[in-house]
mmCIF file of C-alpha atoms and ligand atoms in Angstrom:
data_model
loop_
_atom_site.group_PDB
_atom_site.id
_atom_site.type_symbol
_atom_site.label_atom_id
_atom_site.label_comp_id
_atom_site.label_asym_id
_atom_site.label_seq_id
_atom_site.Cartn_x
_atom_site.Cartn_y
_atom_site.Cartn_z
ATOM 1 C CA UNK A 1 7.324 9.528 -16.761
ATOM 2 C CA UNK A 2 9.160 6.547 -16.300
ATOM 3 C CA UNK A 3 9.478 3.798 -19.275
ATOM 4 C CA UNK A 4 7.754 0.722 -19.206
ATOM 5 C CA UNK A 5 10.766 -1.144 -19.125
ATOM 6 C CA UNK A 6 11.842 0.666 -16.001
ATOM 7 C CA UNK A 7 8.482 0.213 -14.605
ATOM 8 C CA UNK A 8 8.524 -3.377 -14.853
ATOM 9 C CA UNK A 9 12.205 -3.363 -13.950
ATOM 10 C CA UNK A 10 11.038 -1.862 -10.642
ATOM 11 C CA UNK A 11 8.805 -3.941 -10.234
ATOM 12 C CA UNK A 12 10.352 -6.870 -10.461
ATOM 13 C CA UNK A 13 12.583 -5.755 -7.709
ATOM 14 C CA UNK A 14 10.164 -4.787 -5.632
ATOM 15 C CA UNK A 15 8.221 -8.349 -5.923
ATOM 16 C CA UNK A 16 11.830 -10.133 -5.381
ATOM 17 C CA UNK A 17 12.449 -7.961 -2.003
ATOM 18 C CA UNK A 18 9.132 -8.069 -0.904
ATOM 19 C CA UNK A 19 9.021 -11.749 -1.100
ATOM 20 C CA UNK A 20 12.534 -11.992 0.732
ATOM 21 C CA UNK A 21 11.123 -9.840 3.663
ATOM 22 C CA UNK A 22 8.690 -12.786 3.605
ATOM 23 C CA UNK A 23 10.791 -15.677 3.644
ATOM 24 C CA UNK A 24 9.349 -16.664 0.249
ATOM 25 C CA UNK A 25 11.803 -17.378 -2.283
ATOM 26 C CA UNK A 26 12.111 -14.910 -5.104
ATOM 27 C CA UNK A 27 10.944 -17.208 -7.589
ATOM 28 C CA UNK A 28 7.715 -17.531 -6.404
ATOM 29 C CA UNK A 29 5.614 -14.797 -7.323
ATOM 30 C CA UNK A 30 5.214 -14.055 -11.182
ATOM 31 C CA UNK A 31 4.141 -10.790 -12.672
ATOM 32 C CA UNK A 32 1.471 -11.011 -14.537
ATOM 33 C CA UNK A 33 1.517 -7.469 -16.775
ATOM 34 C CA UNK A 34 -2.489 -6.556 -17.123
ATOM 35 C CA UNK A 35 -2.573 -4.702 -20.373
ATOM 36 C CA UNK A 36 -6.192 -3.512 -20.869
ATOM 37 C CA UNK A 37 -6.228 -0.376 -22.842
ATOM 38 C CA UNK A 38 -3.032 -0.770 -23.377
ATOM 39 C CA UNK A 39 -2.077 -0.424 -27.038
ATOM 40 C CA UNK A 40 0.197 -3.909 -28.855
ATOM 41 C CA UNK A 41 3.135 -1.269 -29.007
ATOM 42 C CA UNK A 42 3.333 -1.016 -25.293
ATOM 43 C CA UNK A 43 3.080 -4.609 -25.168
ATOM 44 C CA UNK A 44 5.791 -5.010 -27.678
ATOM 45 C CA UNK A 45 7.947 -2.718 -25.448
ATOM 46 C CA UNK A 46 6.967 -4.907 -22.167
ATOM 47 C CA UNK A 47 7.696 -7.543 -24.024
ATOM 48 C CA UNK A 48 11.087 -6.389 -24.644
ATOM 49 C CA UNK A 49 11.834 -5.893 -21.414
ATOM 50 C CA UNK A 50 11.321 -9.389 -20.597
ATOM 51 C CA UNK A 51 7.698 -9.730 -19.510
ATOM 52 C CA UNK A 52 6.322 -12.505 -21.646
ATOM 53 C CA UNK A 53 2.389 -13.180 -19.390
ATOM 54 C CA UNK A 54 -0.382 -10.516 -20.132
ATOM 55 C CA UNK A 55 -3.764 -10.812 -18.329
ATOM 56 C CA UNK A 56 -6.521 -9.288 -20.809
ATOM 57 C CA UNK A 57 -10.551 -8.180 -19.490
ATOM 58 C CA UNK A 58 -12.360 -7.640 -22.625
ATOM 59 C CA UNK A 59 -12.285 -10.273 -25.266
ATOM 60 C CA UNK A 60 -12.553 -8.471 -28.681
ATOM 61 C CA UNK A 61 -9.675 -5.996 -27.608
ATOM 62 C CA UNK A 62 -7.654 -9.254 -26.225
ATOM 63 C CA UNK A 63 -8.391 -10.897 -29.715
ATOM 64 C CA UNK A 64 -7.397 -8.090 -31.588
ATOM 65 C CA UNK A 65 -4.098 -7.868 -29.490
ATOM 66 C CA UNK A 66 -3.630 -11.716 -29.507
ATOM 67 C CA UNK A 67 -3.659 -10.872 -33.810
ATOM 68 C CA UNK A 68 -1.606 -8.006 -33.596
ATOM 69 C CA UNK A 69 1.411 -10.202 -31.628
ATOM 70 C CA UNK A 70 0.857 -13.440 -33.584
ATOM 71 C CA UNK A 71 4.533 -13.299 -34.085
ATOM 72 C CA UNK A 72 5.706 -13.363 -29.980
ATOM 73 C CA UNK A 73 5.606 -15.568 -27.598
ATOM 74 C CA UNK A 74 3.006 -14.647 -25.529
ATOM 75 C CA UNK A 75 1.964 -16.520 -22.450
ATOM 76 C CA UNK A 76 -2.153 -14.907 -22.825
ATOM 77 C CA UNK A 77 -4.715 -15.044 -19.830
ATOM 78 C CA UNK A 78 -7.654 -13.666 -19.503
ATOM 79 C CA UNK A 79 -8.711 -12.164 -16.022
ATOM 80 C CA UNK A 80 -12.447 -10.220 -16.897
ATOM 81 C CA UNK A 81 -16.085 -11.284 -16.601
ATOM 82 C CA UNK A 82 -16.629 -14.366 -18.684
ATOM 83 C CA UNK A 83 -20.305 -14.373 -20.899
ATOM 84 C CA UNK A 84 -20.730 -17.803 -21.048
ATOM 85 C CA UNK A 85 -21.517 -16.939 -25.090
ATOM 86 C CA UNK A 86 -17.801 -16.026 -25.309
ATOM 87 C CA UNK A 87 -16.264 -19.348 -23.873
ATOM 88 C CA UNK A 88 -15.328 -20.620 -27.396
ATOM 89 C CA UNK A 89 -12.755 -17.558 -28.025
ATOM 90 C CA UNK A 90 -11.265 -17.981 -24.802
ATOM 91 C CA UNK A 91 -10.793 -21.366 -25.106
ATOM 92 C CA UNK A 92 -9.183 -20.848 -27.933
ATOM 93 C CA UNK A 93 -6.886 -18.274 -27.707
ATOM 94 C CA UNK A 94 -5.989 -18.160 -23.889
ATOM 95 C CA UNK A 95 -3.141 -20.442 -21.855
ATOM 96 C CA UNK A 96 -4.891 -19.381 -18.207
ATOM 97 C CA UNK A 97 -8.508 -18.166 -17.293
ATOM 98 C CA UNK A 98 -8.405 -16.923 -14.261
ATOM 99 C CA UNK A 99 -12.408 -15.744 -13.554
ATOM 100 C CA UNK A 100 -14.245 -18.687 -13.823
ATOM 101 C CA UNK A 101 -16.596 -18.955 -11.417
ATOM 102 C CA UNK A 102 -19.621 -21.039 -12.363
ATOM 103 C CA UNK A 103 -19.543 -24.756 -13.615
ATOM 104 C CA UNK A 104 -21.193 -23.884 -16.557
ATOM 105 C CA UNK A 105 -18.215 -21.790 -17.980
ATOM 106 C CA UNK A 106 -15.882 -24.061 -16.363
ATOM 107 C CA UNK A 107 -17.353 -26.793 -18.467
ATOM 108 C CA UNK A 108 -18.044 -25.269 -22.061
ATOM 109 C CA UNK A 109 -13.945 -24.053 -22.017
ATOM 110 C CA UNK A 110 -13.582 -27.672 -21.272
ATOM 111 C CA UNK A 111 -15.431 -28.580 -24.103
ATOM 112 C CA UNK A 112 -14.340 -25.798 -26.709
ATOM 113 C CA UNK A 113 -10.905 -26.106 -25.688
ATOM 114 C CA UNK A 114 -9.288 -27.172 -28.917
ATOM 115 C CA UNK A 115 -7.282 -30.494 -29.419
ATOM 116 C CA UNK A 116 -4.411 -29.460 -30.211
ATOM 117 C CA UNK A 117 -3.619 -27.271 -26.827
ATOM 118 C CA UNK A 118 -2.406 -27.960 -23.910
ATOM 119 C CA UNK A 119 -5.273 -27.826 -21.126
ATOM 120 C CA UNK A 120 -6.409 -24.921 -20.018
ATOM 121 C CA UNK A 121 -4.854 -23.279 -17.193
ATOM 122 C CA UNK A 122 -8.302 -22.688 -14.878
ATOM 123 C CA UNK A 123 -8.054 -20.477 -11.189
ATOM 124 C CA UNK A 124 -11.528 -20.056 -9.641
ATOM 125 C CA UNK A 125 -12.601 -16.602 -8.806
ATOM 126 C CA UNK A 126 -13.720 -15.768 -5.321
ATOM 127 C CA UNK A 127 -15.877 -12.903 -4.254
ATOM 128 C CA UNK A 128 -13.984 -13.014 -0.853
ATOM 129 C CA UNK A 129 -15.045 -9.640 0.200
ATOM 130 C CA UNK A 130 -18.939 -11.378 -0.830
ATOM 131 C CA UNK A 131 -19.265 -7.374 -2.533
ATOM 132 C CA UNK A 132 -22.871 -7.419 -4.529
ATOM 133 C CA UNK A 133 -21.529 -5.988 -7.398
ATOM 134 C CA UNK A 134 -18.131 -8.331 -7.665
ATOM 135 C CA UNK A 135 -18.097 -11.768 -10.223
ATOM 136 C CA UNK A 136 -16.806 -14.484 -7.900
ATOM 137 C CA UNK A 137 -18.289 -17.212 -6.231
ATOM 138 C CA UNK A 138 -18.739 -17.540 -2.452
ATOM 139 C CA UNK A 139 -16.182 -18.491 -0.549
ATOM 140 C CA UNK A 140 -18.535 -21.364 0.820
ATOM 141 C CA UNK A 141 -19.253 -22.173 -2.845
ATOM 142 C CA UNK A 142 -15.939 -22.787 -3.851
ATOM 143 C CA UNK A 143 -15.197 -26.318 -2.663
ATOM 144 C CA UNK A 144 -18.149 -27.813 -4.476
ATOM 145 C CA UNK A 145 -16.960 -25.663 -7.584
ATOM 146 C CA UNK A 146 -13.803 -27.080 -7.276
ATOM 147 C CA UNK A 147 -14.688 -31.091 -6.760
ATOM 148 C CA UNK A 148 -16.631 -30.093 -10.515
ATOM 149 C CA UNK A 149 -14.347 -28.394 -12.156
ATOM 150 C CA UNK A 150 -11.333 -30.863 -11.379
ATOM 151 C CA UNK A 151 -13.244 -33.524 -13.446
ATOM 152 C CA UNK A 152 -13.312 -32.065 -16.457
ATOM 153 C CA UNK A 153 -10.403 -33.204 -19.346
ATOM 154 C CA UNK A 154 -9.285 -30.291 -21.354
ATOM 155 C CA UNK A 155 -8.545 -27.972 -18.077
ATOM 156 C CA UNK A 156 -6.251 -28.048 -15.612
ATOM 157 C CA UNK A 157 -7.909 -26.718 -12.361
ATOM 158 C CA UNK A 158 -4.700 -24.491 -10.763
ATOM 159 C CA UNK A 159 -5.738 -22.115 -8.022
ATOM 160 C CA UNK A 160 -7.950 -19.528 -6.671
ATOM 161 C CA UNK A 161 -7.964 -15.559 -7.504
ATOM 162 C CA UNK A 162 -9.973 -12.651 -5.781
ATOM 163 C CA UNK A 163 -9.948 -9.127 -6.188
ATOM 164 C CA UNK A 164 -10.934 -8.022 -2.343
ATOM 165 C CA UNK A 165 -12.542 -4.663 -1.933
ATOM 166 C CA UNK A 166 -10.162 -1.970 -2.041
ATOM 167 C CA UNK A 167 -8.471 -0.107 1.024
ATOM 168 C CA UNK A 168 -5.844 1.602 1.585
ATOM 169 C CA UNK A 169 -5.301 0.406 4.957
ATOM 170 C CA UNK A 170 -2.440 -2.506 5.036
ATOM 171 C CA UNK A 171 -4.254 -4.482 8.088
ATOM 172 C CA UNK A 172 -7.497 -4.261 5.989
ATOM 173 C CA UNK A 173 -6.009 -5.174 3.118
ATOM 174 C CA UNK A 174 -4.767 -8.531 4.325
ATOM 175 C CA UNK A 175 -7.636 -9.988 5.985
ATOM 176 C CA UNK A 176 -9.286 -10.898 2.646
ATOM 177 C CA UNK A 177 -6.213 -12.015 1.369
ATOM 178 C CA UNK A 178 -5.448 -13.948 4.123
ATOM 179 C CA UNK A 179 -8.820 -15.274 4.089
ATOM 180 C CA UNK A 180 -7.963 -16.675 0.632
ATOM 181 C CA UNK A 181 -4.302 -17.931 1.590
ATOM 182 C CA UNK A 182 -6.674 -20.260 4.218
ATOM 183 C CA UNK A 183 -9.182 -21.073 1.234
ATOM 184 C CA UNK A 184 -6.364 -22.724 -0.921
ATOM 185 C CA UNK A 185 -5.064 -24.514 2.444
ATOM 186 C CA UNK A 186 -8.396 -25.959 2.723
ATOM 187 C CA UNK A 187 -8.524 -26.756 -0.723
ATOM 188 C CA UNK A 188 -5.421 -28.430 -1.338
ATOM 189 C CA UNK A 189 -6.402 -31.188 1.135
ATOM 190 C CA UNK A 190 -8.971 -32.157 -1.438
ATOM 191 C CA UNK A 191 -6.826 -30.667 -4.536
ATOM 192 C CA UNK A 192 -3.240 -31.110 -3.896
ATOM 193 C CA UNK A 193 -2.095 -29.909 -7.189
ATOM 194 C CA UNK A 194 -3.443 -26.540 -6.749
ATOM 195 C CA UNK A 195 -0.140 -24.193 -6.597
ATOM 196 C CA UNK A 196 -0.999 -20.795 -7.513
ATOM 197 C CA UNK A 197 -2.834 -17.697 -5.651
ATOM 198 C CA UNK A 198 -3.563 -14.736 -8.164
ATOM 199 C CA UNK A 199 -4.235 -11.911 -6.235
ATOM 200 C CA UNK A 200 -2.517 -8.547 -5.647
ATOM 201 C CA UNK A 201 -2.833 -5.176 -8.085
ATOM 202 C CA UNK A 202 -0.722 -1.987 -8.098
ATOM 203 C CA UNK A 203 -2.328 -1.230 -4.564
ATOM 204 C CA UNK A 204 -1.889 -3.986 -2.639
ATOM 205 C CA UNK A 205 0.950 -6.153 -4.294
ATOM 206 C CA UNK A 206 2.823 -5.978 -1.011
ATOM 207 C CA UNK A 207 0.477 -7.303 0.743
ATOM 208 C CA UNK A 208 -0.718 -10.112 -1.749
ATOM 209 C CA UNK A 209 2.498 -11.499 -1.840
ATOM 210 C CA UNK A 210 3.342 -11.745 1.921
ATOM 211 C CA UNK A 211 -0.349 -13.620 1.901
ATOM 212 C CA UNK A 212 0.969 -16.090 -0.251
ATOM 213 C CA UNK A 213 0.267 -14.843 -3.870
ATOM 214 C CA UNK A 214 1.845 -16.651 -6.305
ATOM 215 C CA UNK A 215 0.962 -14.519 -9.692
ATOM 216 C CA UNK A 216 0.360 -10.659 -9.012
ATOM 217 C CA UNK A 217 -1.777 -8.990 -11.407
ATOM 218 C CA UNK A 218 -0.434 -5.618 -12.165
ATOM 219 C CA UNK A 219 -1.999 -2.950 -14.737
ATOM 220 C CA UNK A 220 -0.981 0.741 -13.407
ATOM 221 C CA UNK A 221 2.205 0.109 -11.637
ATOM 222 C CA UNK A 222 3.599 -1.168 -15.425
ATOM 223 C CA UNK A 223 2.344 1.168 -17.687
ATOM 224 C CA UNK A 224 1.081 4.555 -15.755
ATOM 225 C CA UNK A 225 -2.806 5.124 -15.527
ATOM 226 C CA UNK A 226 -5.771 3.849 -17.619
ATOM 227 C CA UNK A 227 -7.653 6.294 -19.304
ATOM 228 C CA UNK A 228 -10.947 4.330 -20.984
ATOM 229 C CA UNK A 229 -12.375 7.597 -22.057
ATOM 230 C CA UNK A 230 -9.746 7.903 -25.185
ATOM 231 C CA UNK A 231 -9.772 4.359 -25.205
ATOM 232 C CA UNK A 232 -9.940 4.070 -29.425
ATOM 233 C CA UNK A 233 -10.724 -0.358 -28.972
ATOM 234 C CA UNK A 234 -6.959 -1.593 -31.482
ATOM 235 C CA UNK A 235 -8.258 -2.632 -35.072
ATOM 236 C CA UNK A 236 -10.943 -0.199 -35.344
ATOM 237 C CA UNK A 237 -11.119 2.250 -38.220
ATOM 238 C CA UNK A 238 -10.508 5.471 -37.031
HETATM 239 C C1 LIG B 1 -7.273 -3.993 -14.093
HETATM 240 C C2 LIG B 1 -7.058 -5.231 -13.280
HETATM 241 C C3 LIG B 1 -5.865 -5.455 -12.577
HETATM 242 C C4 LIG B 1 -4.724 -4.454 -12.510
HETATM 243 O O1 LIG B 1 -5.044 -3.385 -11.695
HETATM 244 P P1 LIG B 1 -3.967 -2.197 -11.395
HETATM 245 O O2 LIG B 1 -4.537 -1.542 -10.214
HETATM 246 O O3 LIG B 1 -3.928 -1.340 -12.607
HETATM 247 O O4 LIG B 1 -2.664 -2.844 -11.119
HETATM 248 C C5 LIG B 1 -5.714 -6.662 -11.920
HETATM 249 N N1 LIG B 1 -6.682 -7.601 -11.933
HETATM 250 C C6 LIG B 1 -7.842 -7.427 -12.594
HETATM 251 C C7 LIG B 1 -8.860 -8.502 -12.570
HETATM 252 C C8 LIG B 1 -8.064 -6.236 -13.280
HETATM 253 O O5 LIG B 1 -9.231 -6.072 -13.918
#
């Protein structure tokens, strides 16, 4: 198996060349390395390698990593479900959020977000493939989400992010992602600050980024596959 450095190495190259075929500039997509399961050595080797933004789904293992790393300079964001009991933590220890997708979240990170920090980095997630078991708001939702959220002091409202259903079909896979690249249009009439698009995994980076993604959320492609069933959570006694 490769190393993670020449995974992300890879990566990176693809991302640049995909973008090129494009005519985006290779600047404008950043990799964000999702490192669930993932244990703070194999962040310390990403790291290494030059990839300073990690997107995190569970809070307590985030937290526990977030300890464990105290001494790098991570750029944190947290991508999972959001309780709205577990705002305080996140508003604490995270520079982005990118699954907010009720005003009641969006508003108690506002409030919990310490003095100290810089606003909160917010993206609004989108159920764009409207999938009953998905987090996301509605696409139709979204512009009344966003005229809310944008009020509020301590965040910064950025962007949108979706995880469309799955396919393995290119064509497929860009009509929800091209359904969000029209969402952001629309919402950057109202919003013109918004700059960023996270969308795009290890399956359908390619076609994320030719939609207009502007931060591609990659777990597998970086560090091989997840396996939750040995998953020992980092800081437990074993
Ligand atoms: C796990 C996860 C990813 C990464 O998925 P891969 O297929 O491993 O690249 C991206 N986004 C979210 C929200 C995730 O939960």
């Amino acid at each position: 198996m490769n190393s993670i450095a020449d995974n992300i190495c890879a990566v990176r190259k693809r991302i640049a060349e995909v973008a090129a075929d494009c005519g985006r500039g290779e600047d404008s997509v950043q990799l964000l390395a999702v490192s669930k399961t993932r244990s703070p050595d194999e962040l310390r080797d990403a790291y290494a390698a030059g990839q300073c933004a990690f997107g995190e789904n569970y809070l307590q293992e985030a937290l526990d990593k977030i300890e464990a790393l105290a001494d790098l300079d991570i750029e944190w964001h947290f991508i999972g479900p959001i309780q709205s009991n577990k705002t305080r933590a996140i508003a604490g220890h995270f520079d982005w959020v990118h699954s907010v997708d009720r005003a009641k979240v969006a508003r108690r990170l506002s409030e919990q977000r310490p003095g100290g920090l810089a606003p909160l980095n917010i993206c609004l997630q989108v159920n764009i493939s409207a999938e009953p078991s998905k987090s996301g708001c509605l696409p139709d939702e979204v512009e009344a989400l966003a005229r809310e959220v944008a009020t509020l002091p301590n965040i910064r409202l950025r962007g949108l992010m979706a995880i469309p259903a799955a396919s393995e079909d290119p064509e497929e896979q860009r009509r929800p992602l091209a359904a969000m690249r029209e969402l952001l249009r629309q919402l950057q009439q109202e919003h013109p600050g918004l700059d960023t698009l996270s969308m795009g995994m290890s399956a359908d980076m390619e076609a994320a980024i030719c939609e207009g993604a502007t931060q591609v959320r990659i777990g597998t492609a970086l560090f091989g596959p997840r396996d939750y069933g040995a998953k020992t959570p980092v800081g437990t006694a074993t």
